[in-house]
Short mmCIF file of C-alpha atoms and ligand atoms in Angstrom, two decimals:
data_model
loop_
_atom_site.label_atom_id
_atom_site.label_comp_id
_atom_site.label_asym_id
_atom_site.label_seq_id
_atom_site.Cartn_x
_atom_site.Cartn_y
_atom_site.Cartn_z
CA MET A 9 234.31 75.82 -7.28
CA LYS A 10 231.24 73.71 -7.89
CA LEU A 11 228.84 73.71 -4.95
CA ILE A 12 225.60 71.79 -4.57
CA THR A 13 222.92 73.23 -2.29
CA ILE A 14 220.45 70.67 -0.97
CA ILE A 15 217.15 72.06 0.33
CA GLY A 16 213.57 70.87 0.61
CA ALA A 17 211.57 72.59 3.36
CA ARG A 18 210.25 76.14 3.81
CA PRO A 19 212.85 77.39 6.33
CA GLN A 20 215.65 76.05 4.14
CA PHE A 21 214.54 78.10 1.13
CA ILE A 22 214.70 81.23 3.30
CA LYS A 23 218.16 80.39 4.70
CA ALA A 24 219.50 79.40 1.28
CA ALA A 25 218.24 82.69 -0.17
CA ALA A 26 220.77 84.54 2.01
CA VAL A 27 223.67 82.37 0.86
CA SER A 28 222.61 82.37 -2.81
CA LYS A 29 222.60 86.16 -2.75
CA ALA A 30 226.12 86.15 -1.26
CA ILE A 31 227.29 83.74 -3.98
CA GLN A 32 225.86 86.01 -6.67
CA ALA A 33 227.53 89.05 -5.08
CA HIS A 34 230.83 87.19 -4.89
CA ASN A 35 230.60 86.15 -8.54
CA THR A 36 230.05 89.70 -9.81
CA CYS A 37 233.15 91.23 -8.29
CA ARG A 38 235.78 88.53 -7.86
CA THR A 39 237.59 85.77 -9.63
CA ASN A 40 237.30 82.27 -8.19
CA PHE A 41 233.78 81.75 -9.58
CA ILE A 42 231.38 79.69 -7.46
CA GLN A 43 228.92 77.62 -9.47
CA GLU A 44 225.84 76.85 -7.36
CA ILE A 45 223.61 73.95 -8.33
CA ILE A 46 220.36 73.80 -6.36
CA VAL A 47 218.73 70.48 -5.59
CA HIS A 48 215.17 70.65 -4.18
CA THR A 49 214.27 67.33 -2.59
CA GLY A 50 210.56 68.10 -2.96
CA GLN A 51 209.85 67.73 0.77
CA HIS A 52 207.66 70.85 0.73
CA TYR A 53 205.74 71.14 -2.49
CA ASP A 54 202.60 73.31 -2.18
CA GLU A 55 202.99 76.59 -4.04
CA ASN A 56 202.76 78.57 -0.77
CA MET A 57 205.30 76.28 0.95
CA SER A 58 207.87 76.29 -1.85
CA LYS A 59 207.57 78.21 -5.14
CA VAL A 60 206.52 81.49 -3.50
CA PHE A 61 209.88 81.68 -1.69
CA PHE A 62 211.92 81.11 -4.84
CA THR A 63 210.01 83.87 -6.63
CA GLU A 64 209.85 86.41 -3.82
CA LEU A 65 213.44 85.94 -2.55
CA GLU A 66 214.84 85.59 -6.08
CA ILE A 67 216.43 82.23 -5.41
CA PRO A 68 217.67 80.64 -8.62
CA HIS A 69 215.25 78.02 -9.96
CA PRO A 70 216.27 74.54 -8.71
CA ASP A 71 218.38 72.58 -11.18
CA TYR A 72 216.79 69.39 -9.87
CA ASN A 73 213.52 68.68 -8.08
CA LEU A 74 213.39 65.15 -6.75
CA GLY A 75 209.69 65.27 -5.87
CA ILE A 76 210.06 63.24 -2.67
CA ALA A 77 207.48 64.17 0.00
CA ALA A 78 204.71 63.11 2.35
CA ALA A 79 206.23 59.79 3.43
CA THR A 80 207.37 58.27 6.72
CA HIS A 81 210.77 59.36 8.00
CA GLY A 82 212.55 56.23 6.80
CA ALA A 83 210.92 56.17 3.38
CA MET A 84 211.44 59.90 2.81
CA THR A 85 215.07 59.94 3.93
CA GLY A 86 215.83 56.69 2.08
CA GLN A 87 214.34 57.85 -1.21
CA MET A 88 216.17 61.16 -0.93
CA LEU A 89 219.46 59.38 -0.24
CA GLU A 90 219.06 57.22 -3.33
CA GLN A 91 218.12 60.09 -5.64
CA LEU A 92 220.71 62.51 -4.24
CA GLU A 93 223.45 59.97 -4.81
CA ILE A 94 222.55 59.85 -8.51
CA VAL A 95 222.72 63.67 -8.75
CA LEU A 96 226.03 63.87 -6.85
CA LEU A 97 227.64 61.14 -8.97
CA LYS A 98 226.59 63.02 -12.10
CA GLU A 99 227.55 66.53 -10.98
CA LYS A 100 230.72 65.70 -8.98
CA PRO A 101 230.62 68.86 -6.82
CA ASP A 102 233.56 70.08 -4.74
CA ILE A 103 231.31 70.59 -1.74
CA VAL A 104 227.71 70.03 -0.62
CA LEU A 105 225.88 72.68 1.38
CA ILE A 106 223.09 71.60 3.73
CA TYR A 107 220.82 73.67 5.98
CA GLY A 108 219.17 73.20 9.36
CA ASP A 109 217.72 69.96 10.60
CA THR A 110 215.11 68.42 8.31
CA ASN A 111 215.06 65.02 6.65
CA SER A 112 216.45 66.75 3.53
CA THR A 113 219.43 67.90 5.64
CA LEU A 114 220.26 64.42 6.85
CA ALA A 115 219.78 62.79 3.45
CA GLY A 116 222.03 65.42 1.85
CA ALA A 117 224.78 64.93 4.42
CA LEU A 118 224.68 61.14 4.14
CA ALA A 119 224.58 61.06 0.35
CA ALA A 120 227.62 63.36 0.15
CA ILE A 121 229.80 61.80 2.85
CA LYS A 122 229.32 58.30 1.43
CA LEU A 123 230.81 59.61 -1.82
CA HIS A 124 233.65 61.37 0.09
CA ILE A 125 232.34 64.78 -0.90
CA PRO A 126 232.93 67.41 1.83
CA VAL A 127 229.80 68.63 3.60
CA ALA A 128 229.20 72.15 4.91
CA HIS A 129 226.36 72.56 7.41
CA VAL A 130 224.68 75.93 7.78
CA GLU A 131 223.04 76.29 11.22
CA ALA A 132 225.29 73.69 12.84
CA GLY A 133 225.50 73.04 16.58
CA LEU A 134 221.87 73.63 17.56
CA ARG A 135 220.63 71.27 20.25
CA SER A 136 217.33 70.78 22.08
CA PHE A 137 218.68 67.76 24.00
CA ASN A 138 215.42 65.99 23.19
CA MET A 139 216.10 62.89 21.13
CA LEU A 140 212.38 62.36 20.55
CA MET A 141 212.49 65.24 18.07
CA PRO A 142 213.25 64.12 14.51
CA GLU A 143 215.14 67.38 14.07
CA GLU A 144 217.53 66.62 16.95
CA ILE A 145 218.50 63.29 15.36
CA ASN A 146 219.00 64.98 11.99
CA ARG A 147 221.17 67.72 13.51
CA ILE A 148 223.41 65.48 15.56
CA LEU A 149 224.09 63.14 12.65
CA ALA A 150 224.56 65.94 10.13
CA ASP A 151 227.02 67.74 12.40
CA ARG A 152 228.97 64.55 13.06
CA ILE A 153 229.68 64.05 9.35
CA SER A 154 230.15 67.67 8.28
CA HIS A 155 233.58 69.09 7.44
CA LEU A 156 232.56 72.71 7.82
CA LEU A 157 230.16 73.67 10.58
CA PHE A 158 228.73 77.17 10.26
CA CYS A 159 227.26 77.99 13.66
CA PRO A 160 224.79 80.84 14.21
CA THR A 161 225.79 81.49 17.86
CA GLU A 162 228.47 80.90 20.49
CA THR A 163 226.09 78.46 22.22
CA ALA A 164 226.11 76.33 19.08
CA VAL A 165 229.93 76.35 19.01
CA SER A 166 230.02 75.24 22.63
CA ASN A 167 227.40 72.51 22.03
CA LEU A 168 229.68 71.08 19.34
CA ALA A 169 232.76 71.32 21.58
CA LYS A 170 230.92 69.21 24.18
CA GLU A 171 230.59 66.54 21.46
CA SER A 172 234.33 66.94 20.68
CA ILE A 173 233.59 68.62 17.36
CA THR A 174 236.02 71.52 17.05
CA ASN A 175 237.62 71.22 13.61
CA GLY A 176 236.01 73.27 10.87
CA VAL A 177 233.69 75.04 13.34
CA TYR A 178 232.98 78.75 12.74
CA ASN A 179 230.59 81.14 14.44
CA VAL A 180 229.47 83.14 11.41
CA GLY A 181 226.16 84.42 12.80
CA ASP A 182 222.67 83.56 11.65
CA VAL A 183 221.73 83.67 7.98
CA MET A 184 218.10 84.21 9.06
CA TYR A 185 219.16 87.49 10.63
CA ASP A 186 220.82 88.49 7.33
CA ILE A 187 217.67 87.83 5.35
CA THR A 188 215.41 89.58 7.87
CA LEU A 189 217.56 92.73 7.62
CA CYS A 190 217.49 92.48 3.85
CA TYR A 191 213.69 92.29 3.53
CA ARG A 192 212.08 93.91 6.56
CA ASP A 193 211.64 97.42 5.08
CA LYS A 194 210.27 95.99 1.84
CA ALA A 195 207.89 93.77 3.82
CA TYR A 196 206.66 96.76 5.83
CA GLN A 197 205.93 98.79 2.72
CA ALA A 198 204.54 96.02 0.52
CA HIS A 199 202.03 94.52 2.92
CA PRO A 200 199.71 96.87 4.81
CA LEU A 201 198.02 95.31 7.85
CA GLN A 202 194.60 96.14 6.38
CA THR A 203 195.19 93.15 4.06
CA TRP A 204 194.32 91.02 7.08
CA LYS A 205 191.99 93.57 8.77
CA LEU A 206 194.45 93.86 11.66
CA GLU A 207 195.73 96.82 13.65
CA GLU A 208 199.27 97.62 14.75
CA LYS A 209 200.24 95.82 17.99
CA ALA A 210 196.66 94.65 18.55
CA TYR A 211 196.86 90.99 17.56
CA ALA A 212 198.62 87.73 18.31
CA LEU A 213 200.36 85.84 15.50
CA CYS A 214 200.57 82.09 15.85
CA THR A 215 202.15 79.14 14.01
CA ILE A 216 201.98 75.43 14.95
CA HIS A 217 203.50 72.54 13.05
CA ARG A 218 205.92 70.56 15.25
CA ALA A 219 205.43 66.80 15.30
CA GLU A 220 205.37 66.84 19.12
CA ASN A 221 202.37 69.22 19.09
CA THR A 222 200.47 68.03 16.03
CA ASN A 223 200.84 64.24 16.32
CA ASP A 224 199.66 64.44 19.92
CA SER A 225 195.97 65.39 19.70
CA ILE A 226 195.81 66.40 23.38
CA ARG A 227 198.71 68.85 23.09
CA LEU A 228 197.22 70.34 19.93
CA LYS A 229 193.81 70.66 21.57
CA ASN A 230 195.31 72.39 24.63
CA ILE A 231 197.21 74.88 22.47
CA LEU A 232 194.22 75.69 20.25
CA THR A 233 191.90 76.03 23.24
CA ALA A 234 194.37 78.49 24.80
CA LEU A 235 194.39 80.45 21.53
CA GLN A 236 190.59 80.49 21.50
CA GLN A 237 190.65 81.92 25.02
CA ILE A 238 193.11 84.64 23.96
CA ALA A 239 190.97 85.34 20.87
CA GLN A 240 188.14 86.45 23.13
CA GLU A 241 190.24 89.51 24.04
CA MET A 242 192.58 89.99 21.07
CA ALA A 243 192.59 88.94 17.39
CA VAL A 244 194.62 85.77 16.82
CA ILE A 245 195.86 85.15 13.29
CA LEU A 246 197.09 81.67 12.41
CA PRO A 247 198.74 80.94 9.04
CA LEU A 248 198.05 77.23 9.18
CA HIS A 249 200.78 74.74 8.23
CA PRO A 250 199.43 71.99 5.89
CA ARG A 251 200.50 69.31 8.37
CA THR A 252 198.32 70.81 11.10
CA ARG A 253 195.36 71.39 8.78
CA LYS A 254 195.50 67.79 7.54
CA LEU A 255 195.65 66.30 11.03
CA LEU A 256 192.77 68.43 12.32
CA THR A 257 190.70 67.48 9.27
CA VAL A 258 191.39 63.76 9.62
CA ARG A 259 190.53 63.89 13.32
CA GLY A 260 187.32 65.86 12.69
CA GLU A 261 188.61 68.65 14.95
CA MET A 262 188.38 71.72 12.71
CA HIS A 263 186.02 73.26 15.30
CA LEU A 264 189.13 73.87 17.45
CA LEU A 265 189.94 76.69 15.01
CA GLU A 266 186.66 78.55 15.57
CA GLY A 267 187.20 82.14 16.70
CA LEU A 268 190.72 82.26 15.23
CA GLN A 269 191.64 84.07 12.02
CA VAL A 270 192.91 81.07 10.11
CA ILE A 271 194.70 81.74 6.81
CA ASP A 272 196.81 79.67 4.44
CA PRO A 273 200.60 79.80 4.85
CA VAL A 274 201.84 83.22 3.79
CA SER A 275 204.89 84.34 1.83
CA TYR A 276 208.09 85.34 3.63
CA LEU A 277 207.48 89.08 3.21
CA GLU A 278 203.90 88.72 4.41
CA MET A 279 205.13 86.74 7.39
CA LEU A 280 207.75 89.37 8.29
CA ARG A 281 205.04 92.03 8.15
CA LEU A 282 202.70 90.02 10.37
CA GLU A 283 205.53 89.38 12.83
CA MET A 284 206.84 92.92 13.16
CA SER A 285 203.43 94.44 13.94
CA ALA A 286 202.19 91.70 16.28
CA LYS A 287 201.69 92.39 19.98
CA VAL A 288 202.85 88.84 20.70
CA ILE A 289 203.90 85.76 18.76
CA LEU A 290 202.94 82.26 19.87
CA THR A 291 204.81 79.54 18.01
CA ASP A 292 206.53 76.18 18.02
CA SER A 293 208.67 77.17 15.03
CA GLY A 294 212.41 77.61 15.45
CA GLY A 295 212.67 80.32 12.83
CA VAL A 296 209.65 82.26 14.02
CA GLN A 297 210.96 82.35 17.63
CA LYS A 298 214.11 83.97 16.38
CA GLU A 299 212.33 86.39 14.08
CA ALA A 300 210.22 87.52 17.05
CA PHE A 301 213.51 88.33 18.78
CA PHE A 302 214.86 90.18 15.69
CA HIS A 303 211.71 92.35 15.58
CA LYS A 304 211.65 92.79 19.38
CA VAL A 305 208.21 91.22 19.68
CA PRO A 306 207.53 89.09 22.80
CA CYS A 307 207.29 85.39 22.04
CA ILE A 308 205.51 82.52 23.78
CA THR A 309 207.05 79.25 22.67
CA LEU A 310 204.67 76.31 22.54
CA ARG A 311 207.36 73.78 23.34
CA ASP A 312 209.05 72.31 26.41
CA GLU A 313 212.53 73.35 25.33
CA THR A 314 214.21 75.50 22.69
CA GLU A 315 217.49 75.44 20.81
CA TRP A 316 217.46 79.24 20.71
CA VAL A 317 218.31 79.74 24.37
CA GLU A 318 219.48 83.35 23.91
CA THR A 319 215.89 84.38 23.22
CA LEU A 320 214.98 83.08 26.70
CA SER A 321 217.87 84.60 28.65
CA SER A 322 217.21 88.02 27.10
CA GLY A 323 213.58 87.90 28.31
CA TRP A 324 212.00 88.03 24.83
CA ASN A 325 210.82 84.44 24.79
CA GLN A 326 209.07 82.23 27.36
CA LEU A 327 208.58 78.48 27.20
CA CYS A 328 205.00 77.40 27.88
CA GLY A 329 204.86 73.90 26.42
CA ALA A 330 201.32 72.86 25.52
CA ASN A 331 199.75 73.78 28.84
CA GLN A 332 196.56 75.79 28.30
CA THR A 333 196.67 77.61 31.64
CA THR A 334 200.38 78.46 31.39
CA ILE A 335 199.95 79.82 27.86
CA VAL A 336 197.01 82.07 28.78
CA GLU A 337 198.61 83.27 32.05
CA THR A 338 201.91 84.06 30.33
CA TRP A 339 199.99 86.01 27.70
CA HIS A 340 198.15 87.95 30.46
CA HIS A 341 201.44 88.87 32.18
CA LEU A 342 203.44 89.79 29.07
CA ASP A 343 203.88 93.40 30.15
CA THR A 344 205.53 92.46 33.46
CA GLN A 345 208.48 90.70 31.80
CA ASN A 346 211.92 92.41 31.81
CA ARG A 347 213.57 92.42 28.40
CA ASP A 348 217.09 93.11 27.27
CA TYR A 349 217.34 95.41 24.24
CA GLN A 350 221.14 95.21 23.95
CA THR A 351 221.90 91.52 23.43
CA GLN A 352 222.64 90.61 19.81
CA PRO A 353 223.77 86.98 19.75
CA TYR A 354 222.93 86.28 16.10
CA GLY A 355 225.78 88.09 14.37
CA ASP A 356 226.01 91.28 12.35
CA GLY A 357 223.83 90.45 9.35
CA LYS A 358 226.80 89.24 7.30
CA ALA A 359 226.68 85.52 8.05
CA ALA A 360 226.21 84.48 4.43
CA GLU A 361 229.13 86.61 3.26
CA LYS A 362 231.34 85.01 5.93
CA ILE A 363 230.23 81.55 4.81
CA ILE A 364 231.18 82.30 1.21
CA ASN A 365 234.57 83.70 2.23
CA LEU A 366 235.31 80.58 4.28
CA LEU A 367 234.15 78.24 1.51
CA LYS A 368 236.25 80.11 -1.04
CA ASP A 369 239.38 80.04 1.11
CA ILE A 370 239.06 76.37 1.94
C1 LIG B 420 209.37 69.67 8.26
C2 LIG B 420 210.61 69.37 9.11
C3 LIG B 420 210.62 70.31 10.32
C4 LIG B 420 210.49 71.75 9.90
C5 LIG B 420 209.27 71.93 9.01
C6 LIG B 420 209.22 73.34 8.49
C7 LIG B 420 211.41 67.05 9.12
C8 LIG B 420 211.43 65.79 9.87
N1 LIG B 420 210.60 68.01 9.60
O1 LIG B 420 208.24 69.35 9.04
O2 LIG B 420 211.85 70.14 11.00
O3 LIG B 420 210.35 72.54 11.08
O4 LIG B 420 209.35 71.03 7.90
O5 LIG B 420 207.95 73.71 8.08
O6 LIG B 420 212.08 67.18 8.13
N2 LIG B 420 202.59 68.91 3.52
C9 LIG B 420 201.76 69.42 2.55
N3 LIG B 420 202.30 70.34 1.70
C10 LIG B 420 203.59 70.75 1.74
C11 LIG B 420 204.41 70.21 2.74
C12 LIG B 420 203.90 69.30 3.63
O7 LIG B 420 200.60 69.08 2.44
O8 LIG B 420 204.00 71.58 0.92
C13 LIG B 420 202.02 67.90 4.44
C14 LIG B 420 202.23 66.49 3.94
O9 LIG B 420 201.06 65.77 4.11
C15 LIG B 420 203.24 65.90 4.88
C16 LIG B 420 203.06 66.74 6.15
O10 LIG B 420 202.64 68.01 5.70
O11 LIG B 420 203.05 64.56 5.13
C17 LIG B 420 204.36 66.90 6.92
O12 LIG B 420 205.39 67.35 6.05
P1 LIG B 420 206.91 66.97 6.35
O13 LIG B 420 207.78 67.64 5.37
O14 LIG B 420 207.05 65.51 6.52
O15 LIG B 420 207.14 67.58 7.80
P2 LIG B 420 206.85 69.02 8.37
O16 LIG B 420 205.88 68.88 9.47
O17 LIG B 420 206.53 69.95 7.26
N1 LIG B 421 207.11 81.45 7.41
C1 LIG B 421 206.52 81.95 6.26
N2 LIG B 421 205.17 81.80 6.11
C2 LIG B 421 204.39 81.20 7.03
C3 LIG B 421 205.01 80.69 8.21
C4 LIG B 421 206.37 80.82 8.36
O1 LIG B 421 207.20 82.53 5.41
O2 LIG B 421 203.17 81.10 6.81
C5 LIG B 421 208.57 81.58 7.58
C6 LIG B 421 209.00 82.24 8.86
O3 LIG B 421 208.99 83.64 8.74
C7 LIG B 421 210.39 81.67 9.05
C8 LIG B 421 210.27 80.28 8.48
O4 LIG B 421 209.12 80.28 7.64
O5 LIG B 421 211.33 82.39 8.29
C9 LIG B 421 210.11 79.26 9.57
O6 LIG B 421 209.78 78.03 9.00
P1 LIG B 421 208.94 76.93 9.77
O7 LIG B 421 208.22 77.52 10.91
O8 LIG B 421 208.16 76.20 8.74
O9 LIG B 421 210.09 75.90 10.25
P2 LIG B 421 211.13 75.88 11.46
O10 LIG B 421 211.84 77.17 11.51
O11 LIG B 421 210.39 75.57 12.71
O12 LIG B 421 212.01 74.74 11.11
#
C-alpha cells in the first residue's frame, strides 16, 4: 500500500511521529508493506517549530516540502491545494492521511478527494461548536470528505453521529497519548529542570497562540497581565509561539512579557519535561490541555470552550477564557478542585497501531 502523509504544523509532526513509528513496526514483521511518503506543506518552518521534531522523534525526512507559509487563510490553503494536487497526481497513492485541524489538513483532504483518492483523518470528530475558529471550519470540512475517521474519544464519535457521519468511523484512542507514553521517561531523564532554573511543582507553564487570543489585542493583554500577576508569587515560564511574538512586536507591546520567563519554542521532549513538573499549566493549545491531563497536572484553559471536554468533566481542566480576574482566581483556588484519577478517555496508548491495522485491512 502506498500512503501519503500530509503535515505542516507543529502538533501534526508530533501526531504523525506516532503513526510513522507504527508503520515502521508493521513493516519489520509483516508482509503487506506500507510505503509512507511524507509531504510537509511548509506551514511551520522555523527550526524549532519543524526540524527539531523530525530529528528528535525520528520521523522520516519529508519526501516533499512545499514551502507554503505565512499567508492569509485563502492564499495558504489555495497554494497548498495546487501544489498537493501536483504531488498526488505524480505519486498516485492508495490513501492520503491527514491530521488534526490546520489549513494543511483541509488542503490535504480537498486535494485528495478531488482526485478520488480516499482520505483518512486522524483526530476526527473534534468540535468546539465555534465557527469563528479556523480550526472548526477545517475539521468539519475534513471530516465530511474523509472515508476513514479515526476518532480519539467516544465524544468525537458521537459528534460525528450527530452530523450523520457513521461510516468508516473508529474510536482508536489518541495518538498524542501514544507518543507521550513513548517519550515521557526519556524526557524526564534528558532534561533536568535546572536547565530552566526551575524547581519541581513550583512554576506555571504557559503557551498562547490561538488566533482568537492573539489577533485580539485586548484578550492577549488580559491574559498576559494575569500571568504577570501570577508571576509575582510563582515563576511563569512561557515558550513563546512565533505568531504571538510577532504580534506583540508589531504592536509595540513586548512590555507585557516583563516578569515572565519567556523562552523560544522548545522541543517535544523539553516540553514534556516542563509539563510533567509544572504546578499548573495555562494554555490555549489543544494538545497541551490534553498533555496536562496525561501528566495529571491541573490546567487552566485560556479559551471560552474546548474540544477536549473529558478534561473538564474529570476536574483536571477549567475554562477561564481571557478574563484576567477569572484566570488569577482560578489559579488561587487550584487546590480546592476535585479531580478524578480514574478516567482514561484517550485510549490505551495503542492508537497508532490500531490505525495501521485498520488501514491495512481496508
Ligand atoms: C496553526 C494552526 C493552528 C494550530 C497551530 C499550532 C491553522 C489555521 N492554524 O496556527 O490550528 O493550533 O498552527 O501551533 O492552520 N510563524 C513563524 N514561524 C513558524 C510558523 C509560524 O514565524 O515556524 C508565524 C508566521 O508569521 C505566521 C504566523 O506565525 O504568519 C502564524 O502561523 P500559521 O501557521 O498561519 O498559524 P498558527 O498560529 O501557527
Ligand atoms: N509543544 C512543543 N514545544 C513548545 C510548545 C508546544 O513541543 O514550545 C508541543 C506540545 O507538547 C504539544 C504540541 O506541541 O504536543 C501542541 O502544539 P500547539 O500548541 O502548537 O498546537 P495545538 O495543539 O493547539 O493545535
